[in-house]
Amino acid sequence: MRNAGRCSDRHGPSTGRRRARGRRCPAQFADGVPAETGTFNMVFARSGAFLHIPAPDGTVWWSAQVADPRPPKPTDVGDDRWLDRLAELYRFEPQPLEIIRATAQLHRPTLMHTLAEVPIWHDDRVVLVGDAAHPVGAGQGASMAIEDAVVLARALAEADSTGEGLAEYDRLRRARIGKMAKAARTNRDAKTSGPLARRLRDLVLPIAFGHFYERATTWLYTHDLGTLPSQAEQPRPAEH
């Protein structure tokens, strides 16, 4: 089964170890369900978010981000039992329920984690970029890694030494990555809201998306990284 989305858990303890706290992510595909191709769909259900993407060949790729305090035991039950369990969890949601019932192949649930913050990104010669430095989630991991690469190349090209370049890269990226991580936490919390918060969210989201979404995400999608250094400005070899 192809995964139509990623799911993640809350932050673990400050030691940096991972901890699962009731989020699992089965992923499947279904056939024969009418859906608009080229759209990404997310349902904020009682039991967790349900994502699905219709593919051009008529299949629907989907992922259920189930909030459950009981850790799953994938070896205990077969595929039919897992699908029955999911159908029960999403019984109040017509579209997810239809997709689950049309599913012919199942990938077993996987516990996903969010890692604690990485406090140190570099020393004088070694640097972390992308998820190795800041696993932000929210579907922005690859984007943030590409941004890291551009900023790192510029910082090294303009610095007098490798150490100075790495320190400048760290300085330039911290604020933006911190803001992205905060947005990701808000996104995760919205998927596991209580009854009252869910009701308020369902009332507010249609208005917010129509009037405020573009403005609220301008910082993310219009960020200017500048220009990559020319060949003559390429970073110098590291000192030995």
Short mmCIF file of C-alpha atoms in Angstrom, two decimals:
data_model
loop_
_atom_site.label_atom_id
_atom_site.label_comp_id
_atom_site.label_asym_id
_atom_site.label_seq_id
_atom_site.Cartn_x
_atom_site.Cartn_y
_atom_site.Cartn_z
CA MET A 1 0.00 0.00 0.00
CA ARG A 2 1.13 3.49 -0.78
CA ASN A 3 1.16 5.99 2.05
CA ALA A 4 -0.97 9.06 1.36
CA GLY A 5 0.35 10.99 4.31
CA ARG A 6 2.49 10.92 7.41
CA CYS A 7 1.37 10.87 10.97
CA SER A 8 3.30 11.79 14.07
CA ASP A 9 3.05 11.77 17.81
CA ARG A 10 3.71 14.42 20.42
CA HIS A 11 7.15 15.42 21.60
CA GLY A 12 8.97 12.94 23.78
CA PRO A 13 10.91 13.83 26.95
CA SER A 14 13.76 16.31 26.95
CA THR A 15 16.29 13.48 26.77
CA GLY A 16 15.61 13.32 23.04
CA ARG A 17 14.29 9.75 23.12
CA ARG A 18 11.21 8.92 21.10
CA ARG A 19 7.95 8.15 22.86
CA ALA A 20 4.68 6.87 21.41
CA ARG A 21 1.59 8.41 22.94
CA GLY A 22 -1.44 7.04 21.16
CA ARG A 23 -1.09 7.82 17.46
CA ARG A 24 -0.94 5.12 14.81
CA CYS A 25 -1.06 5.40 11.07
CA PRO A 26 -2.45 2.65 8.84
CA ALA A 27 -2.26 3.38 5.11
CA GLN A 28 -4.06 1.71 2.21
CA PHE A 29 -5.65 2.22 -1.18
CA ALA A 30 -9.24 1.64 -2.28
CA ASP A 31 -10.88 1.08 -5.65
CA GLY A 32 -14.20 2.20 -7.09
CA VAL A 33 -14.84 5.21 -4.83
CA PRO A 34 -16.02 8.34 -6.70
CA ALA A 35 -13.62 11.19 -5.91
CA GLU A 36 -12.15 14.24 -7.61
CA THR A 37 -8.65 13.58 -8.96
CA GLY A 38 -5.95 16.06 -8.01
CA THR A 39 -7.36 17.00 -4.62
CA PHE A 40 -5.93 16.42 -1.15
CA ASN A 41 -8.67 15.71 1.38
CA MET A 42 -8.52 15.67 5.17
CA VAL A 43 -11.37 14.84 7.53
CA PHE A 44 -10.97 15.80 11.19
CA ALA A 45 -12.87 12.89 12.70
CA ARG A 46 -13.53 11.91 16.30
CA SER A 47 -10.90 9.16 16.21
CA GLY A 48 -8.24 11.15 14.37
CA ALA A 49 -7.58 12.72 11.00
CA PHE A 50 -8.35 10.80 7.81
CA LEU A 51 -6.49 11.78 4.63
CA HIS A 52 -7.20 10.63 1.09
CA ILE A 53 -5.92 11.47 -2.38
CA PRO A 54 -7.69 10.20 -5.55
CA ALA A 55 -5.20 8.93 -8.14
CA PRO A 56 -5.65 9.16 -11.95
CA ASP A 57 -6.03 5.37 -12.26
CA GLY A 58 -9.20 5.42 -10.14
CA THR A 59 -7.66 4.26 -6.87
CA VAL A 60 -7.80 6.33 -3.70
CA TRP A 61 -4.69 6.53 -1.57
CA TRP A 62 -5.54 7.06 2.07
CA SER A 63 -4.10 7.25 5.54
CA ALA A 64 -5.87 7.18 8.91
CA GLN A 65 -4.15 9.00 11.77
CA VAL A 66 -5.82 7.17 14.64
CA ALA A 67 -5.69 8.62 18.13
CA ASP A 68 -5.89 5.72 20.57
CA PRO A 69 -4.27 5.24 24.01
CA ARG A 70 -3.80 1.53 23.28
CA PRO A 71 -0.70 0.69 21.25
CA PRO A 72 -1.54 -1.53 18.27
CA LYS A 73 -0.29 -5.10 17.99
CA PRO A 74 -0.08 -5.71 14.25
CA THR A 75 0.62 -9.44 14.64
CA ASP A 76 -2.50 -10.11 16.71
CA VAL A 77 -5.19 -9.72 14.02
CA GLY A 78 -5.56 -10.05 10.25
CA ASP A 79 -6.27 -7.39 7.66
CA ASP A 80 -10.04 -7.89 7.80
CA ARG A 81 -10.09 -7.26 11.53
CA TRP A 82 -8.03 -4.08 11.14
CA LEU A 83 -10.42 -2.79 8.50
CA ASP A 84 -13.40 -3.67 10.70
CA ARG A 85 -11.79 -1.75 13.55
CA LEU A 86 -11.19 1.29 11.36
CA ALA A 87 -14.75 1.14 10.02
CA GLU A 88 -15.99 1.23 13.61
CA LEU A 89 -13.74 4.17 14.51
CA TYR A 90 -14.86 6.22 11.48
CA ARG A 91 -18.50 5.08 11.47
CA PHE A 92 -19.76 8.69 11.82
CA GLU A 93 -17.82 9.91 8.75
CA PRO A 94 -19.54 8.90 5.47
CA GLN A 95 -16.64 9.44 3.06
CA PRO A 96 -13.87 7.81 5.14
CA LEU A 97 -16.22 4.92 5.91
CA GLU A 98 -16.96 4.39 2.21
CA ILE A 99 -13.24 4.39 1.38
CA ILE A 100 -12.39 1.95 4.19
CA ARG A 101 -15.12 -0.45 3.05
CA ALA A 102 -13.78 -0.34 -0.53
CA THR A 103 -10.20 -1.09 0.53
CA ALA A 104 -8.72 -4.23 -0.98
CA GLN A 105 -5.18 -4.08 0.40
CA LEU A 106 -3.88 -3.01 3.79
CA HIS A 107 -0.60 -1.81 5.21
CA ARG A 108 -0.43 -2.51 8.90
CA PRO A 109 -0.47 0.40 11.38
CA THR A 110 2.83 2.08 12.19
CA LEU A 111 3.57 4.09 15.30
CA MET A 112 5.09 7.43 14.37
CA HIS A 113 7.04 9.78 16.61
CA THR A 114 8.08 13.38 16.88
CA LEU A 115 11.60 13.79 18.20
CA ALA A 116 12.68 16.23 20.85
CA GLU A 117 14.46 19.37 19.68
CA VAL A 118 18.07 18.97 18.54
CA PRO A 119 19.96 21.70 20.44
CA ILE A 120 23.28 21.60 18.51
CA TRP A 121 23.37 21.60 14.70
CA HIS A 122 27.10 21.92 14.04
CA ASP A 123 30.66 22.09 15.29
CA ASP A 124 33.59 23.61 13.40
CA ARG A 125 33.55 21.04 10.59
CA VAL A 126 30.32 19.01 10.70
CA VAL A 127 26.76 20.27 10.22
CA LEU A 128 23.26 18.78 10.35
CA VAL A 129 20.58 19.78 7.84
CA GLY A 130 16.99 18.76 7.19
CA ASP A 131 15.31 16.23 9.46
CA ALA A 132 18.64 15.34 11.07
CA ALA A 133 18.69 18.83 12.62
CA HIS A 134 14.99 19.65 12.89
CA PRO A 135 12.30 17.02 12.14
CA VAL A 136 9.53 19.62 11.84
CA GLY A 137 6.71 17.53 10.34
CA ALA A 138 3.58 19.16 8.85
CA GLY A 139 4.62 17.95 5.40
CA GLN A 140 7.45 20.49 5.24
CA GLY A 141 10.49 18.31 5.89
CA ALA A 142 11.79 18.22 2.31
CA SER A 143 11.10 21.94 1.81
CA MET A 144 13.02 22.88 4.94
CA ALA A 145 15.93 20.62 3.91
CA ILE A 146 16.17 22.33 0.51
CA GLU A 147 16.11 25.73 2.19
CA ASP A 148 18.86 24.55 4.54
CA ALA A 149 21.02 23.57 1.56
CA VAL A 150 20.64 26.97 -0.11
CA VAL A 151 21.34 28.93 3.08
CA LEU A 152 24.30 26.70 3.94
CA ALA A 153 25.85 27.16 0.48
CA ARG A 154 25.51 30.93 0.72
CA ALA A 155 26.87 31.07 4.27
CA LEU A 156 29.93 29.00 3.40
CA ALA A 157 30.62 31.01 0.25
CA GLU A 158 30.57 34.30 2.14
CA ALA A 159 32.42 33.22 5.30
CA ASP A 160 36.17 33.46 5.95
CA SER A 161 36.25 29.91 7.39
CA THR A 162 34.13 26.78 7.49
CA GLY A 163 33.39 27.26 11.19
CA GLU A 164 32.17 30.81 10.63
CA GLY A 165 30.00 29.68 7.73
CA LEU A 166 28.36 26.93 9.77
CA ALA A 167 27.69 29.31 12.64
CA GLU A 168 26.08 31.79 10.24
CA TYR A 169 23.91 29.04 8.74
CA ASP A 170 22.75 28.13 12.27
CA ARG A 171 21.95 31.76 13.06
CA LEU A 172 20.02 32.32 9.84
CA ARG A 173 17.87 29.19 10.13
CA ARG A 174 16.93 29.04 13.82
CA ALA A 175 14.02 31.50 13.84
CA ARG A 176 12.33 30.12 10.73
CA ILE A 177 12.70 26.50 11.81
CA GLY A 178 11.37 27.38 15.26
CA LYS A 179 8.28 28.96 13.71
CA MET A 180 7.77 25.93 11.48
CA ALA A 181 8.05 23.56 14.44
CA LYS A 182 5.46 25.59 16.36
CA ALA A 183 3.08 25.42 13.38
CA ALA A 184 3.58 21.65 13.20
CA ARG A 185 2.72 21.24 16.88
CA THR A 186 -0.46 23.24 16.39
CA ASN A 187 -1.31 21.07 13.40
CA ARG A 188 -0.85 17.85 15.39
CA ASP A 189 -2.89 19.11 18.33
CA ALA A 190 -5.78 20.03 16.02
CA LYS A 191 -6.04 16.38 14.94
CA THR A 192 -6.61 15.12 18.49
CA SER A 193 -8.92 17.81 19.84
CA GLY A 194 -11.69 17.13 22.36
CA PRO A 195 -15.42 17.37 21.51
CA LEU A 196 -15.78 21.10 22.22
CA ALA A 197 -12.56 22.02 20.39
CA ARG A 198 -13.63 19.91 17.40
CA ARG A 199 -16.98 21.70 17.21
CA LEU A 200 -15.31 25.11 17.36
CA ARG A 201 -12.72 24.07 14.78
CA ASP A 202 -15.42 22.90 12.37
CA LEU A 203 -17.18 26.25 12.69
CA VAL A 204 -14.04 28.36 12.32
CA LEU A 205 -12.07 26.50 9.62
CA PRO A 206 -14.34 27.30 6.64
CA ILE A 207 -14.18 30.99 7.50
CA ALA A 208 -10.46 30.94 8.27
CA PHE A 209 -9.50 29.19 5.03
CA GLY A 210 -11.58 31.55 2.96
CA HIS A 211 -10.37 34.79 4.51
CA PHE A 212 -7.13 34.29 6.44
CA TYR A 213 -5.27 31.20 5.21
CA GLU A 214 -3.26 32.89 2.46
CA ARG A 215 -2.25 35.74 4.74
CA ALA A 216 -1.43 33.40 7.63
CA THR A 217 0.88 31.25 5.47
CA THR A 218 2.63 34.03 3.55
CA TRP A 219 5.70 33.67 5.80
CA LEU A 220 6.00 30.03 4.71
CA TYR A 221 5.39 30.20 0.96
CA THR A 222 6.94 33.54 0.00
CA HIS A 223 10.21 33.25 1.92
CA ASP A 224 13.15 34.61 -0.12
CA LEU A 225 16.34 32.58 0.26
CA GLY A 226 18.36 34.79 -2.03
CA THR A 227 20.53 33.47 -4.87
CA LEU A 228 22.86 30.51 -4.80
CA PRO A 229 26.53 31.48 -5.04
CA SER A 230 28.07 31.47 -8.51
CA GLN A 231 30.78 28.98 -9.42
CA ALA A 232 33.47 31.48 -8.45
CA GLU A 233 31.87 31.86 -5.03
CA GLN A 234 31.55 28.14 -4.27
CA PRO A 235 32.51 27.17 -0.70
CA ARG A 236 36.23 26.65 -0.19
CA PRO A 237 37.51 23.23 0.92
CA ALA A 238 37.39 22.60 4.65
CA GLU A 239 40.52 23.38 6.64
CA HIS A 240 42.57 20.43 7.87
#
